[in-house]
Structure formats: C-alpha cells, structure tokens
Coordinates of N, CA, C and O in Angstrom, one line a residue:
M2 N 100.9 108.5 98.0 CA 100.3 107.3 97.3 C 98.9 107.6 96.9 O 98.1 108.1 97.6
L3 N 98.6 107.4 95.6 CA 97.3 107.6 95.1 C 96.8 106.2 94.5 O 97.5 105.6 93.8
E4 N 95.6 105.9 94.9 CA 95.0 104.6 94.4 C 93.5 104.8 94.3 O 92.9 105.3 95.2
R5 N 93.0 104.4 93.2 CA 91.5 104.5 93.0 C 90.8 103.4 93.8 O 91.2 102.3 93.7
R6 N 89.9 103.8 94.6 CA 89.1 102.8 95.4 C 88.2 102.0 94.5 O 87.6 102.5 93.6
G7 N 88.1 100.8 94.8 CA 87.2 99.9 94.1 C 85.8 99.9 94.5 O 85.0 99.1 94.1
S8 N 85.4 100.8 95.4 CA 84.1 100.9 96.0 C 83.1 101.5 95.0 O 83.5 102.2 94.1
P9 N 81.8 101.1 95.1 CA 80.8 101.7 94.2 C 80.5 103.2 94.5 O 79.8 103.8 93.8
R10 N 81.1 103.7 95.5 CA 80.8 105.1 95.9 C 81.3 106.0 94.8 O 82.3 105.8 94.1
R11 N 80.6 107.1 94.7 CA 81.0 108.1 93.7 C 81.3 109.4 94.4 O 80.6 109.8 95.3
G12 N 82.3 110.1 94.0 CA 82.7 111.4 94.5 C 82.1 112.5 93.7 O 81.1 112.3 93.0
F13 N 82.7 113.6 93.8 CA 82.3 114.8 93.1 C 82.3 114.6 91.6 O 83.2 114.0 91.1
G14 N 81.2 114.9 90.9 CA 81.1 114.7 89.5 C 81.0 113.2 89.1 O 81.2 112.9 87.9
G15 N 80.6 112.3 90.0 CA 80.5 110.9 89.7 C 81.8 110.1 89.5 O 81.7 109.0 89.2
V16 N 82.9 110.7 89.8 CA 84.2 110.1 89.7 C 84.5 109.4 91.1 O 84.3 110.0 92.1
P17 N 84.9 108.1 91.1 CA 85.2 107.4 92.3 C 86.3 108.2 93.1 O 87.2 108.7 92.4
P18 N 86.3 108.2 94.4 CA 87.3 108.8 95.2 C 88.7 108.1 95.0 O 88.7 106.9 94.7
I19 N 89.7 108.8 95.2 CA 91.1 108.3 95.2 C 91.6 108.1 96.7 O 91.4 109.1 97.4
L20 N 92.1 107.0 97.0 CA 92.6 106.7 98.3 C 94.0 107.3 98.4 O 94.9 107.0 97.5
V21 N 94.3 108.2 99.3 CA 95.6 108.8 99.5 C 96.1 108.4 100.8 O 95.4 108.2 101.8
R22 N 97.4 108.4 100.9 CA 98.1 107.9 102.2 C 99.3 108.8 102.4 O 100.1 109.0 101.5
R23 N 99.5 109.2 103.6 CA 100.7 109.9 104.0 C 101.3 109.3 105.3 O 100.6 109.3 106.3
E24 N 102.5 108.9 105.3 CA 103.1 108.3 106.5 C 103.9 109.3 107.2 O 104.5 110.2 106.6
A25 N 103.9 109.2 108.6 CA 104.7 110.1 109.4 C 105.5 109.2 110.3 O 105.0 108.3 111.0
K26 N 106.8 109.4 110.3 CA 107.7 108.7 111.2 C 107.9 109.5 112.5 O 108.5 110.6 112.5
L27 N 107.2 109.1 113.6 CA 107.2 109.9 114.8 C 108.3 109.6 115.8 O 108.6 110.4 116.6
G28 N 108.8 108.4 115.7 CA 109.9 108.0 116.7 C 109.2 107.4 117.9 O 108.0 107.5 118.2
P29 N 110.1 106.8 118.8 CA 109.6 106.1 120.0 C 108.9 107.0 121.1 O 108.0 106.5 121.8
R30 N 109.4 108.1 121.3 CA 108.9 109.0 122.4 C 108.4 110.3 121.9 O 108.6 111.4 122.5
F31 N 107.6 110.2 120.8 CA 107.0 111.4 120.2 C 106.1 112.1 121.2 O 105.6 111.5 122.1
G32 N 105.9 113.4 121.0 CA 105.0 114.2 121.8 C 103.7 114.5 121.0 O 103.6 114.2 119.9
R33 N 102.8 115.2 121.7 CA 101.6 115.7 121.1 C 101.8 116.5 119.8 O 101.1 116.3 118.8
A34 N 102.8 117.4 119.9 CA 103.1 118.2 118.8 C 103.4 117.5 117.5 O 103.0 117.8 116.4
E35 N 104.2 116.4 117.6 CA 104.6 115.6 116.5 C 103.4 114.9 115.9 O 103.3 114.9 114.7
F36 N 102.6 114.3 116.7 CA 101.4 113.6 116.2 C 100.5 114.6 115.5 O 100.0 114.4 114.4
E37 N 100.2 115.7 116.2 CA 99.3 116.7 115.6 C 99.8 117.3 114.3 O 99.1 117.6 113.4
R38 N 101.2 117.5 114.2 CA 101.8 118.0 113.0 C 101.6 117.0 111.8 O 101.2 117.4 110.7
G39 N 101.7 115.7 112.1 CA 101.5 114.7 111.1 C 100.0 114.7 110.6 O 99.8 114.7 109.4
F40 N 99.1 114.9 111.5 CA 97.7 114.9 111.2 C 97.4 116.2 110.4 O 96.7 116.2 109.3
A41 N 97.9 117.3 110.8 CA 97.7 118.6 110.1 C 98.3 118.6 108.7 O 97.7 119.2 107.8
T42 N 99.5 118.0 108.6 CA 100.1 117.9 107.3 C 99.3 117.2 106.3 O 99.1 117.6 105.1
F43 N 98.6 116.1 106.7 CA 97.7 115.4 105.8 C 96.6 116.3 105.4 O 96.3 116.4 104.2
K44 N 96.0 117.0 106.4 CA 94.8 117.8 106.1 C 95.2 119.0 105.1 O 94.5 119.4 104.2
Q45 N 96.4 119.6 105.3 CA 96.9 120.7 104.5 C 97.2 120.2 103.1 O 96.9 120.9 102.1
T46 N 97.8 119.0 103.0 CA 98.2 118.5 101.7 C 97.0 118.1 100.8 O 96.9 118.4 99.6
Y47 N 96.0 117.4 101.4 CA 94.9 116.9 100.6 C 93.6 117.7 100.8 O 92.6 117.4 100.2
N48 N 93.5 118.6 101.7 CA 92.4 119.5 102.0 C 91.2 118.6 102.5 O 90.0 119.0 102.2
V49 N 91.4 117.5 103.1 CA 90.4 116.7 103.7 C 91.0 116.1 105.0 O 92.2 116.0 105.2
S50 N 90.1 115.6 105.9 CA 90.5 114.9 107.1 C 90.7 113.4 106.6 O 90.0 112.9 105.8
P51 N 91.6 112.7 107.3 CA 91.8 111.3 107.0 C 90.5 110.6 107.4 O 89.8 111.0 108.3
V52 N 90.3 109.4 106.8 CA 89.2 108.6 107.2 C 89.6 107.7 108.4 O 88.8 107.2 109.2
H53 N 90.9 107.4 108.5 CA 91.5 106.7 109.6 C 93.0 106.9 109.6 O 93.6 107.3 108.7
A54 N 93.6 106.5 110.8 CA 95.0 106.5 110.9 C 95.5 105.1 111.3 O 95.0 104.6 112.3
L55 N 96.3 104.6 110.5 CA 96.9 103.2 110.7 C 98.2 103.5 111.6 O 99.0 104.3 111.2
C56 N 98.2 102.8 112.7 CA 99.3 103.1 113.7 C 100.1 101.8 114.1 O 99.4 100.7 114.3
A57 N 101.4 101.9 114.2 CA 102.2 100.8 114.7 C 101.7 100.7 116.2 O 101.3 101.6 116.8
P58 N 101.8 99.5 116.8 CA 101.4 99.3 118.1 C 102.0 100.2 119.1 O 101.4 100.7 120.1
D59 N 103.3 100.5 119.0 CA 103.9 101.5 119.9 C 103.4 102.9 119.8 O 103.3 103.6 120.8
V60 N 102.9 103.2 118.6 CA 102.3 104.6 118.4 C 101.0 104.6 119.2 O 100.6 105.6 119.9
L61 N 100.2 103.5 119.1 CA 98.9 103.5 119.9 C 99.2 103.6 121.4 O 98.5 104.3 122.1
A62 N 100.2 102.8 121.9 CA 100.5 102.9 123.3 C 100.9 104.3 123.7 O 100.4 104.8 124.8
R63 N 101.7 104.9 122.9 CA 102.2 106.3 123.2 C 101.1 107.3 123.1 O 100.9 108.2 124.0
F64 N 100.2 107.1 122.2 CA 99.0 108.0 122.0 C 98.2 107.9 123.3 O 97.7 108.9 123.8
C65 N 98.0 106.7 123.8 CA 97.2 106.6 125.1 C 97.9 107.3 126.2 O 97.2 107.9 127.1
E66 N 99.2 107.2 126.3 CA 100.0 107.9 127.3 C 99.7 109.4 127.2 O 99.5 110.1 128.2
L67 N 99.8 109.9 126.0 CA 99.8 111.4 125.8 C 98.4 112.0 125.9 O 98.2 113.1 126.3
Y68 N 97.4 111.2 125.5 CA 96.0 111.7 125.5 C 95.1 111.2 126.5 O 93.9 111.2 126.4
G69 N 95.7 110.6 127.6 CA 94.9 110.3 128.8 C 94.3 108.9 128.9 O 93.7 108.6 130.0
S70 N 94.4 108.0 128.0 CA 93.9 106.6 128.1 C 95.0 105.8 128.8 O 96.2 106.1 128.7
A71 N 94.6 104.8 129.5 CA 95.5 103.9 130.2 C 96.4 103.2 129.1 O 95.8 102.7 128.1
G72 N 97.7 103.1 129.3 CA 98.6 102.6 128.3 C 98.2 101.1 127.9 O 98.3 100.7 126.7
D73 N 97.9 100.3 128.9 CA 97.6 98.9 128.6 C 96.2 98.7 128.0 O 95.9 97.7 127.5
S74 N 95.3 99.7 128.1 CA 94.0 99.6 127.6 C 94.0 99.6 126.0 O 93.0 99.2 125.4
V75 N 95.1 100.0 125.4 CA 95.2 100.0 124.0 C 95.0 98.6 123.4 O 94.5 98.4 122.3
H76 N 95.2 97.6 124.2 CA 95.1 96.2 123.7 C 93.7 95.6 124.0 O 93.5 94.5 123.6
Q77 N 92.8 96.3 124.6 CA 91.5 95.8 124.8 C 90.7 96.0 123.5 O 90.7 97.0 122.8
H78 N 89.9 95.0 123.2 CA 89.2 95.0 121.9 C 88.1 96.0 121.9 O 87.7 96.5 120.8
S79 N 87.5 96.4 123.0 CA 86.4 97.3 123.1 C 86.8 98.8 123.0 O 86.0 99.6 122.8
L80 N 88.1 99.0 123.1 CA 88.6 100.4 123.1 C 88.5 101.0 121.7 O 89.0 100.3 120.7
R81 N 88.0 102.2 121.5 CA 88.0 102.9 120.2 C 88.7 104.2 120.3 O 88.2 105.1 120.8
L82 N 89.9 104.2 119.9 CA 90.7 105.4 119.9 C 90.4 106.3 118.7 O 90.2 105.8 117.6
Q83 N 90.3 107.6 119.0 CA 90.1 108.6 117.9 C 90.9 109.9 118.2 O 91.2 110.2 119.4
F84 N 91.2 110.5 117.2 CA 91.8 111.9 117.3 C 91.1 112.8 116.3 O 91.0 112.5 115.1
D85 N 90.5 113.8 116.9 CA 89.7 114.8 116.1 C 88.6 114.1 115.3 O 88.4 114.4 114.1
G86 N 88.0 113.0 115.9 CA 87.0 112.3 115.2 C 87.4 111.2 114.2 O 86.6 110.5 113.6
V87 N 88.7 111.1 114.1 CA 89.3 110.1 113.1 C 89.8 108.9 113.9 O 90.6 109.0 114.8
P88 N 89.2 107.7 113.5 CA 89.6 106.4 114.2 C 91.1 106.1 114.0 O 91.7 106.3 112.9
L89 N 91.7 105.6 115.1 CA 93.1 105.1 115.1 C 93.0 103.6 115.1 O 92.3 103.0 115.9
V90 N 93.7 103.0 114.2 CA 93.6 101.5 114.0 C 95.0 100.9 114.0 O 96.0 101.4 113.4
A91 N 95.1 99.8 114.7 CA 96.4 99.1 114.8 C 96.8 98.5 113.5 O 95.9 98.0 112.8
A92 N 98.0 98.6 113.1 CA 98.5 98.1 111.8 C 99.9 97.6 112.0 O 100.6 98.0 112.9
I93 N 100.3 96.7 111.0 CA 101.7 96.3 111.0 C 102.5 97.3 110.2 O 102.5 97.4 109.0
L94 N 103.2 98.1 111.0 CA 104.0 99.2 110.4 C 105.3 99.2 111.2 O 105.4 98.7 112.3
A95 N 106.3 99.9 110.7 CA 107.6 100.1 111.4 C 107.3 100.8 112.7 O 106.4 101.7 112.8
P96 N 108.0 100.5 113.8 CA 107.8 101.2 115.0 C 107.9 102.7 114.8 O 108.7 103.2 114.1
G97 N 107.0 103.4 115.6 CA 107.0 104.9 115.5 C 106.3 105.5 114.3 O 106.4 106.6 114.0
T98 N 105.6 104.6 113.5 CA 105.0 105.1 112.3 C 103.5 105.2 112.4 O 102.9 104.3 112.9
V99 N 102.9 106.2 111.8 CA 101.5 106.3 111.6 C 101.3 106.7 110.1 O 102.0 107.4 109.5
A100 N 100.2 106.1 109.6 CA 99.9 106.3 108.2 C 98.4 106.9 108.1 O 97.5 106.1 108.5
F101 N 98.3 108.1 107.7 CA 97.0 108.7 107.6 C 96.5 108.4 106.2 O 97.2 108.6 105.2
E102 N 95.2 107.9 106.1 CA 94.6 107.6 104.8 C 93.3 108.3 104.7 O 92.6 108.5 105.7
G103 N 93.0 108.7 103.5 CA 91.7 109.4 103.2 C 91.3 109.3 101.8 O 92.0 108.9 100.9
D104 N 90.1 109.7 101.5 CA 89.5 109.7 100.2 C 89.5 111.1 99.7 O 89.1 112.1 100.3
V105 N 89.9 111.3 98.4 CA 90.0 112.6 97.8 C 89.3 112.5 96.4 O 89.5 111.5 95.7
D106 N 88.5 113.5 96.1 CA 87.9 113.5 94.8 C 88.9 114.2 93.8 O 89.4 115.2 94.1
E107 N 89.1 113.5 92.7 CA 90.1 114.0 91.7 C 89.8 115.4 91.3 O 90.6 116.2 91.1
E108 N 88.5 115.7 91.1 CA 88.1 117.1 90.7 C 88.4 118.1 91.7 O 88.6 119.3 91.4
R109 N 88.5 117.8 93.0 CA 88.7 118.7 94.1 C 90.1 118.8 94.6 O 90.5 119.5 95.5
M110 N 91.0 117.9 94.0 CA 92.4 117.8 94.5 C 93.1 119.2 94.4 O 94.0 119.5 95.2
G111 N 92.9 119.9 93.3 CA 93.6 121.1 93.1 C 95.0 120.9 92.5 O 95.3 119.8 92.1
D112 N 95.8 121.9 92.5 CA 97.1 121.8 92.0 C 98.1 121.4 93.1 O 98.4 122.2 94.0
W113 N 98.7 120.2 93.0 CA 99.6 119.8 94.0 C 101.0 120.1 93.5 O 102.0 119.6 93.7

C-alpha cells in the first residue's frame, strides 16, 4: 500500500514521504521467528524501519508472552510495547495480524 502523507514534513529532495504498509498474518500461536520475519521483510522491502506496528489484540498478548511482559499487562494504558525501538500499537485487525507502517522517500525507494 502506498499513500502520500498529508503532513507538512518533507523527505529527501523536498518530496513528502509516502506511507507504506505491509501486513503479516502470524496466526494465533506464532513464535518469535514469525514476528521477526515479518519485521525483517518490511525492512528489506522498503529499506527503512517501520514507524510503528499496528497489532490485533491477540498479537499484543502473544508478543507479551514471547518477549517477557506479563500477558495481562498488555491492557494497561501505561504500558509501551516496542520491538527494536518500533512502537507496537493496538488496532482493529483480523486475529493474528500485524501491519507494519513506515515512511519512505520516493527518491530513495529504488527499483521494486
């Protein structure tokens, strides 16, 4: 998905960044490898880290199980989950789904 952001920010060469999104269907009992593969695929595809990861509620709960946070703490408002410095945010998505989103400069996208 490519969408030009409406923000006043300017990217490389003064061109506004393009919002890109890549969804990964992880399933209900995914492991660390599946989550990390989805994250790495985004980085390899767009050559940038995501600005955030939108996660179905079950993905956040499973992430907490896998990466050491208490499973029920995912529902606390003060908790800030991150993976490799990228915030994980609750979203209304199909169960087992995570959507990585990021900003890409059109000039730097390369040949896809």
